[in-house]
């Protein structure tokens, strides 16, 4: 008998999970992938920077998964509102949550919610055409932007703000964002890392790109590259990321100014203590940190030496954060579904993979191994008879029809994809995204 599994979330973790399930032989599996959006691919469509078309190409592998027999897509279906976890358990033998991390981590400093202070996650969703983030008032009419955080999302945001009109033109950035970035008078994009250059979370290829932009140049102060003993030891131990980053930073610090219109300045060992302004963001107050070893980890400790940096926009890029799903266990502190290798603790026939399983870390490919681990446990449970066979007369499509809920099938996504690609073609762009809910649903539900 075929096992019926629902995979909730159609980003990389969802597609790697679906792929591993659909390839299984004992038992054979049919997979319904459910997403609250009418479009699949999650952060590959709506998170990966538009100028990283090569990274987005992973969606071709996901298309192959979608072409396998036993695969179905249900877009525009939100678990928690359209259908409940209990309803899914009544229809499917097992449910796998691959919903990612839906919101941002908070900084916890005064002024964080002033107009002009945004989570980087919202900025990313906006320029990528996420339908929940359109029409936001990202006012780029300022000379200095401060990006808080030293991860790849911070790097992406800083680079996007620095792209020229010609660099933006061949990408699928939404028009509103591309126009605002090209027209912005911004001259300085300042990235603030709370720890040192050795501890930066960004990766060498992303840092290298920073030195290759047409209209912006990287600026690093040599003094920021002086290392304490613990950081020197950490640098020696990490020949890959930290060492290559450090070499690049040295190269940037040694460069003569090229006079490009925008500068991306990297500063280290500073933390925001407050975001200042009357009606909206006017400045960020930062404190200088020193590094200390605590519990075997190098952490930042404030020195008390502060500085105020005027700016017009703040992007807080200190990590994503998982969100609880109604009826599904949740670890508030870690922002994940509590699980053991992907089996959800304290919930029957329920599994997790990707960021909602392990937290928001790693690159797209990391989710393949992660999903495989979960699927192996799920299949073992099925073989052990732990997944109670459910009443096969029930179906998701019947439940959705009874609720009057309009869903988008995979063919509907293919229709959206075709419309977007056709709109991009004459403009030399991979696609022009449909970014409004009504446009997406119109294109995705042709009948
Ligand atoms: P991340 O890699 O975890 O980086 C978060 C950054 O925020 C770290 O530098 C962290 O510093 C800093 N931070 C945390 N709390 C802070 C605070 N209170 N004050 C100041 N700084 C703080 O997260 P991310 O950039 O959101 O990226 C998420 C994942 O997606 C990562 O695995 C990333 O590599 C991946 N990603 C990859 C790409 C790509 O491959 N091109 C692009 C985008 C994202 P500490 O280290 O001191 O905690």
mmCIF file of N, CA, C and O and ligand atoms in Angstrom, residues 43 47-49 52 55 105-109 121 148-156 159 192-195 199-203 206 209 270-272 297-300 317-320 355 358 360-364, ligand 1:
data_model
loop_
_atom_site.group_PDB
_atom_site.id
_atom_site.type_symbol
_atom_site.label_atom_id
_atom_site.label_comp_id
_atom_site.label_asym_id
_atom_site.label_seq_id
_atom_site.Cartn_x
_atom_site.Cartn_y
_atom_site.Cartn_z
ATOM 1 N N UNK A 43 12.514 30.233 -0.033
ATOM 2 C CA UNK A 43 13.548 31.268 -0.083
ATOM 3 C C UNK A 43 14.366 31.235 -1.370
ATOM 4 O O UNK A 43 15.078 32.182 -1.664
ATOM 5 N N UNK A 47 14.036 34.639 -1.196
ATOM 6 C CA UNK A 47 15.092 34.998 -0.262
ATOM 7 C C UNK A 47 16.437 35.189 -0.947
ATOM 8 O O UNK A 47 17.125 36.179 -0.711
ATOM 9 N N UNK A 48 16.805 34.267 -1.820
ATOM 10 C CA UNK A 48 18.085 34.363 -2.544
ATOM 11 C C UNK A 48 18.107 35.691 -3.309
ATOM 12 O O UNK A 48 17.116 36.085 -3.931
ATOM 13 N N UNK A 49 19.231 36.382 -3.246
ATOM 14 C CA UNK A 49 19.299 37.704 -3.867
ATOM 15 C C UNK A 49 19.071 37.603 -5.374
ATOM 16 O O UNK A 49 19.550 36.663 -6.021
ATOM 17 N N UNK A 52 21.752 36.688 -7.800
ATOM 18 C CA UNK A 52 22.345 35.348 -7.669
ATOM 19 C C UNK A 52 21.520 34.315 -8.426
ATOM 20 O O UNK A 52 21.065 33.324 -7.872
ATOM 21 N N UNK A 55 22.379 30.629 -8.127
ATOM 22 C CA UNK A 55 21.928 29.890 -6.928
ATOM 23 C C UNK A 55 20.469 29.469 -7.107
ATOM 24 O O UNK A 55 20.058 28.374 -6.725
ATOM 25 N N UNK A 105 14.757 37.691 14.032
ATOM 26 C CA UNK A 105 15.124 37.809 15.443
ATOM 27 C C UNK A 105 15.167 39.280 15.820
ATOM 28 O O UNK A 105 15.529 40.126 15.011
ATOM 29 N N UNK A 106 14.817 39.563 17.063
ATOM 30 C CA UNK A 106 14.794 40.948 17.524
ATOM 31 C C UNK A 106 16.159 41.322 18.108
ATOM 32 O O UNK A 106 16.870 40.475 18.655
ATOM 33 N N UNK A 107 16.490 42.617 18.012
ATOM 34 C CA UNK A 107 17.732 43.100 18.606
ATOM 35 C C UNK A 107 17.571 43.342 20.100
ATOM 36 O O UNK A 107 18.503 43.170 20.868
ATOM 37 N N UNK A 108 16.371 43.840 20.458
ATOM 38 C CA UNK A 108 16.117 44.141 21.862
ATOM 39 C C UNK A 108 16.776 45.436 22.315
ATOM 40 O O UNK A 108 17.272 45.518 23.430
ATOM 41 N N UNK A 109 16.796 46.453 21.424
ATOM 42 C CA UNK A 109 17.344 47.760 21.834
ATOM 43 C C UNK A 109 16.260 48.821 21.658
ATOM 44 O O UNK A 109 15.365 48.667 20.817
ATOM 45 N N UNK A 121 14.912 40.816 6.890
ATOM 46 C CA UNK A 121 14.052 39.803 6.265
ATOM 47 C C UNK A 121 12.926 40.472 5.457
ATOM 48 O O UNK A 121 12.537 39.979 4.406
ATOM 49 N N UNK A 148 22.854 45.980 10.413
ATOM 50 C CA UNK A 148 23.358 45.383 11.658
ATOM 51 C C UNK A 148 23.420 43.866 11.493
ATOM 52 O O UNK A 148 22.409 43.228 11.180
ATOM 53 N N UNK A 149 24.607 43.295 11.709
ATOM 54 C CA UNK A 149 24.770 41.847 11.571
ATOM 55 C C UNK A 149 25.864 41.549 10.573
ATOM 56 O O UNK A 149 26.170 42.378 9.693
ATOM 57 N N UNK A 150 26.458 40.385 10.701
ATOM 58 C CA UNK A 150 27.595 40.025 9.850
ATOM 59 C C UNK A 150 27.388 38.682 9.168
ATOM 60 O O UNK A 150 28.329 37.906 9.005
ATOM 61 N N UNK A 151 26.136 38.398 8.793
ATOM 62 C CA UNK A 151 25.852 37.145 8.101
ATOM 63 C C UNK A 151 25.682 37.379 6.604
ATOM 64 O O UNK A 151 25.864 38.499 6.099
ATOM 65 N N UNK A 152 25.322 36.324 5.887
ATOM 66 C CA UNK A 152 25.153 36.447 4.439
ATOM 67 C C UNK A 152 23.922 37.270 4.063
ATOM 68 O O UNK A 152 23.880 37.867 2.987
ATOM 69 N N UNK A 153 22.911 37.302 4.948
ATOM 70 C CA UNK A 153 21.742 38.141 4.643
ATOM 71 C C UNK A 153 22.155 39.614 4.701
ATOM 72 O O UNK A 153 21.779 40.418 3.835
ATOM 73 N N UNK A 154 22.970 39.964 5.700
ATOM 74 C CA UNK A 154 23.479 41.343 5.787
ATOM 75 C C UNK A 154 24.294 41.684 4.544
ATOM 76 O O UNK A 154 24.153 42.766 3.953
ATOM 77 N N UNK A 155 25.132 40.751 4.119
ATOM 78 C CA UNK A 155 25.948 40.954 2.904
ATOM 79 C C UNK A 155 25.029 41.171 1.692
ATOM 80 O O UNK A 155 25.255 42.058 0.870
ATOM 81 N N UNK A 156 23.994 40.323 1.581
ATOM 82 C CA UNK A 156 23.056 40.449 0.449
ATOM 83 C C UNK A 156 22.409 41.832 0.446
ATOM 84 O O UNK A 156 22.318 42.487 -0.597
ATOM 85 N N UNK A 159 24.842 44.565 -0.478
ATOM 86 C CA UNK A 159 25.193 44.525 -1.912
ATOM 87 C C UNK A 159 24.019 45.009 -2.770
ATOM 88 O O UNK A 159 24.209 45.784 -3.704
ATOM 89 N N UNK A 192 27.694 46.521 10.465
ATOM 90 C CA UNK A 192 28.252 46.468 11.815
ATOM 91 C C UNK A 192 28.267 45.037 12.333
ATOM 92 O O UNK A 192 27.222 44.396 12.434
ATOM 93 N N UNK A 193 29.448 44.542 12.688
ATOM 94 C CA UNK A 193 29.577 43.202 13.278
ATOM 95 C C UNK A 193 29.868 43.322 14.764
ATOM 96 O O UNK A 193 30.740 44.099 15.144
ATOM 97 N N UNK A 194 29.158 42.553 15.572
ATOM 98 C CA UNK A 194 29.388 42.715 17.022
ATOM 99 C C UNK A 194 30.679 42.032 17.463
ATOM 100 O O UNK A 194 31.264 42.385 18.458
ATOM 101 N N UNK A 195 31.124 41.009 16.700
ATOM 102 C CA UNK A 195 32.404 40.374 17.038
ATOM 103 C C UNK A 195 33.434 40.761 15.977
ATOM 104 O O UNK A 195 33.226 41.676 15.193
ATOM 105 N N UNK A 199 35.216 36.041 13.402
ATOM 106 C CA UNK A 199 33.942 35.432 13.798
ATOM 107 C C UNK A 199 32.801 35.767 12.837
ATOM 108 O O UNK A 199 31.670 35.317 13.050
ATOM 109 N N UNK A 200 33.081 36.558 11.802
ATOM 110 C CA UNK A 200 31.998 36.949 10.884
ATOM 111 C C UNK A 200 31.333 35.702 10.291
ATOM 112 O O UNK A 200 32.014 34.736 9.932
ATOM 113 N N UNK A 201 30.002 35.729 10.201
ATOM 114 C CA UNK A 201 29.261 34.551 9.720
ATOM 115 C C UNK A 201 29.198 34.480 8.190
ATOM 116 O O UNK A 201 28.873 33.441 7.628
ATOM 117 N N UNK A 202 29.496 35.598 7.509
ATOM 118 C CA UNK A 202 29.394 35.559 6.043
ATOM 119 C C UNK A 202 30.461 34.649 5.448
ATOM 120 O O UNK A 202 31.427 34.288 6.114
ATOM 121 N N UNK A 203 30.267 34.266 4.187
ATOM 122 C CA UNK A 203 31.160 33.281 3.569
ATOM 123 C C UNK A 203 32.014 33.941 2.462
ATOM 124 O O UNK A 203 31.606 34.958 1.885
ATOM 125 N N UNK A 206 30.702 35.327 -1.011
ATOM 126 C CA UNK A 206 29.835 36.496 -0.866
ATOM 127 C C UNK A 206 30.658 37.741 -0.544
ATOM 128 O O UNK A 206 30.386 38.834 -1.045
ATOM 129 N N UNK A 209 32.501 38.990 -3.746
ATOM 130 C CA UNK A 209 31.659 39.770 -4.670
ATOM 131 C C UNK A 209 31.660 41.249 -4.335
ATOM 132 O O UNK A 209 31.505 42.102 -5.198
ATOM 133 N N UNK A 270 31.508 46.199 17.215
ATOM 134 C CA UNK A 270 30.569 47.241 17.642
ATOM 135 C C UNK A 270 29.147 46.672 17.661
ATOM 136 O O UNK A 270 28.769 45.891 16.793
ATOM 137 N N UNK A 271 28.374 47.088 18.674
ATOM 138 C CA UNK A 271 26.970 46.655 18.789
ATOM 139 C C UNK A 271 26.071 47.869 18.910
ATOM 140 O O UNK A 271 26.444 48.852 19.566
ATOM 141 N N UNK A 272 24.864 47.792 18.327
ATOM 142 C CA UNK A 272 23.926 48.892 18.539
ATOM 143 C C UNK A 272 23.399 48.841 19.978
ATOM 144 O O UNK A 272 23.115 47.757 20.484
ATOM 145 N N UNK A 297 33.628 29.782 24.089
ATOM 146 C CA UNK A 297 33.195 30.520 22.904
ATOM 147 C C UNK A 297 33.682 31.969 23.013
ATOM 148 O O UNK A 297 33.721 32.530 24.113
ATOM 149 N N UNK A 298 34.045 32.534 21.859
ATOM 150 C CA UNK A 298 34.488 33.932 21.863
ATOM 151 C C UNK A 298 33.251 34.821 21.740
ATOM 152 O O UNK A 298 32.523 34.741 20.742
ATOM 153 N N UNK A 299 33.006 35.635 22.777
ATOM 154 C CA UNK A 299 31.803 36.480 22.757
ATOM 155 C C UNK A 299 32.197 37.947 22.877
ATOM 156 O O UNK A 299 33.322 38.272 23.279
ATOM 157 N N UNK A 300 31.233 38.819 22.500
ATOM 158 C CA UNK A 300 31.478 40.267 22.549
ATOM 159 C C UNK A 300 31.041 40.807 23.902
ATOM 160 O O UNK A 300 29.976 40.461 24.392
ATOM 161 N N UNK A 317 19.842 42.744 10.634
ATOM 162 C CA UNK A 317 20.046 41.450 9.987
ATOM 163 C C UNK A 317 20.737 40.495 10.950
ATOM 164 O O UNK A 317 21.892 40.122 10.754
ATOM 165 N N UNK A 318 20.017 40.132 12.013
ATOM 166 C CA UNK A 318 20.636 39.310 13.059
ATOM 167 C C UNK A 318 20.029 37.917 13.106
ATOM 168 O O UNK A 318 20.087 37.241 14.128
ATOM 169 N N UNK A 319 19.481 37.474 11.997
ATOM 170 C CA UNK A 319 19.017 36.092 11.903
ATOM 171 C C UNK A 319 17.505 35.972 11.777
ATOM 172 O O UNK A 319 16.763 36.884 12.136
ATOM 173 N N UNK A 320 17.102 34.855 11.191
ATOM 174 C CA UNK A 320 15.677 34.532 11.075
ATOM 175 C C UNK A 320 15.219 33.842 12.367
ATOM 176 O O UNK A 320 16.039 33.412 13.187
ATOM 177 N N UNK A 355 15.049 24.455 8.392
ATOM 178 C CA UNK A 355 15.269 25.456 9.444
ATOM 179 C C UNK A 355 14.337 25.285 10.637
ATOM 180 O O UNK A 355 14.718 25.568 11.752
ATOM 181 N N UNK A 358 16.187 22.541 12.684
ATOM 182 C CA UNK A 358 17.518 22.743 13.279
ATOM 183 C C UNK A 358 17.864 24.198 13.536
ATOM 184 O O UNK A 358 18.915 24.517 14.084
ATOM 185 N N UNK A 360 17.867 28.448 11.775
ATOM 186 C CA UNK A 360 18.175 29.060 10.473
ATOM 187 C C UNK A 360 19.668 29.128 10.170
ATOM 188 O O UNK A 360 20.281 30.191 10.272
ATOM 189 N N UNK A 361 20.245 28.007 9.789
ATOM 190 C CA UNK A 361 21.678 27.995 9.491
ATOM 191 C C UNK A 361 21.950 27.127 8.273
ATOM 192 O O UNK A 361 21.138 26.274 7.900
ATOM 193 N N UNK A 362 23.111 27.359 7.685
ATOM 194 C CA UNK A 362 23.541 26.525 6.562
ATOM 195 C C UNK A 362 23.062 27.072 5.227
ATOM 196 O O UNK A 362 22.261 27.998 5.158
ATOM 197 N N UNK A 363 23.612 26.483 4.158
ATOM 198 C CA UNK A 363 23.227 26.903 2.811
ATOM 199 C C UNK A 363 22.118 25.982 2.295
ATOM 200 O O UNK A 363 21.716 25.041 2.991
ATOM 201 N N UNK A 364 21.633 26.250 1.092
ATOM 202 C CA UNK A 364 20.485 25.506 0.560
ATOM 203 C C UNK A 364 20.750 23.998 0.618
ATOM 204 O O UNK A 364 19.920 23.223 1.079
HETATM 205 P P1 LIG B 1 23.562 34.282 10.353
HETATM 206 O O1 LIG B 1 24.506 33.705 9.384
HETATM 207 O O2 LIG B 1 23.239 33.494 11.573
HETATM 208 O O3 LIG B 1 24.167 35.702 10.791
HETATM 209 C C1 LIG B 1 23.578 36.462 11.803
HETATM 210 C C2 LIG B 1 24.528 37.585 12.189
HETATM 211 O O4 LIG B 1 23.855 38.417 13.142
HETATM 212 C C3 LIG B 1 25.803 37.094 12.860
HETATM 213 O O5 LIG B 1 26.866 37.900 12.403
HETATM 214 C C4 LIG B 1 25.532 37.356 14.340
HETATM 215 O O6 LIG B 1 26.691 37.595 15.105
HETATM 216 C C5 LIG B 1 24.725 38.624 14.240
HETATM 217 N N1 LIG B 1 23.941 38.902 15.430
HETATM 218 C C6 LIG B 1 23.082 38.081 16.075
HETATM 219 N N2 LIG B 1 22.529 38.714 17.115
HETATM 220 C C7 LIG B 1 23.059 39.951 17.141
HETATM 221 C C8 LIG B 1 22.898 41.079 17.967
HETATM 222 N N3 LIG B 1 22.047 41.046 19.001
HETATM 223 N N4 LIG B 1 23.589 42.194 17.702
HETATM 224 C C9 LIG B 1 24.446 42.237 16.652
HETATM 225 N N5 LIG B 1 24.643 41.202 15.811
HETATM 226 C C10 LIG B 1 23.962 40.080 16.062
HETATM 227 O O7 LIG B 1 22.143 34.634 9.727
HETATM 228 P P2 LIG B 1 21.665 35.218 8.313
HETATM 229 O O8 LIG B 1 22.619 36.195 7.743
HETATM 230 O O9 LIG B 1 20.258 35.624 8.547
HETATM 231 O O10 LIG B 1 21.658 33.942 7.372
HETATM 232 C C11 LIG B 1 20.856 32.787 7.659
HETATM 233 C C12 LIG B 1 21.441 31.579 6.928
HETATM 234 O O11 LIG B 1 21.200 31.706 5.532
HETATM 235 C C13 LIG B 1 22.943 31.450 7.098
HETATM 236 O O12 LIG B 1 23.269 30.093 7.222
HETATM 237 C C14 LIG B 1 23.478 32.018 5.812
HETATM 238 O O13 LIG B 1 24.756 31.551 5.444
HETATM 239 C C15 LIG B 1 22.414 31.578 4.821
HETATM 240 N N6 LIG B 1 22.441 32.454 3.644
HETATM 241 C C16 LIG B 1 23.285 32.124 2.648
HETATM 242 C C17 LIG B 1 23.396 32.937 1.541
HETATM 243 C C18 LIG B 1 24.345 32.562 0.446
HETATM 244 O O14 LIG B 1 24.861 31.464 0.435
HETATM 245 N N7 LIG B 1 24.645 33.456 -0.485
HETATM 246 C C19 LIG B 1 22.656 34.112 1.454
HETATM 247 C C20 LIG B 1 21.805 34.452 2.505
HETATM 248 C C21 LIG B 1 21.709 33.612 3.612
HETATM 249 P P3 LIG B 1 27.314 36.465 16.058
HETATM 250 O O15 LIG B 1 28.084 35.557 15.161
HETATM 251 O O16 LIG B 1 28.147 37.237 16.990
HETATM 252 O O17 LIG B 1 26.156 35.756 16.729
#
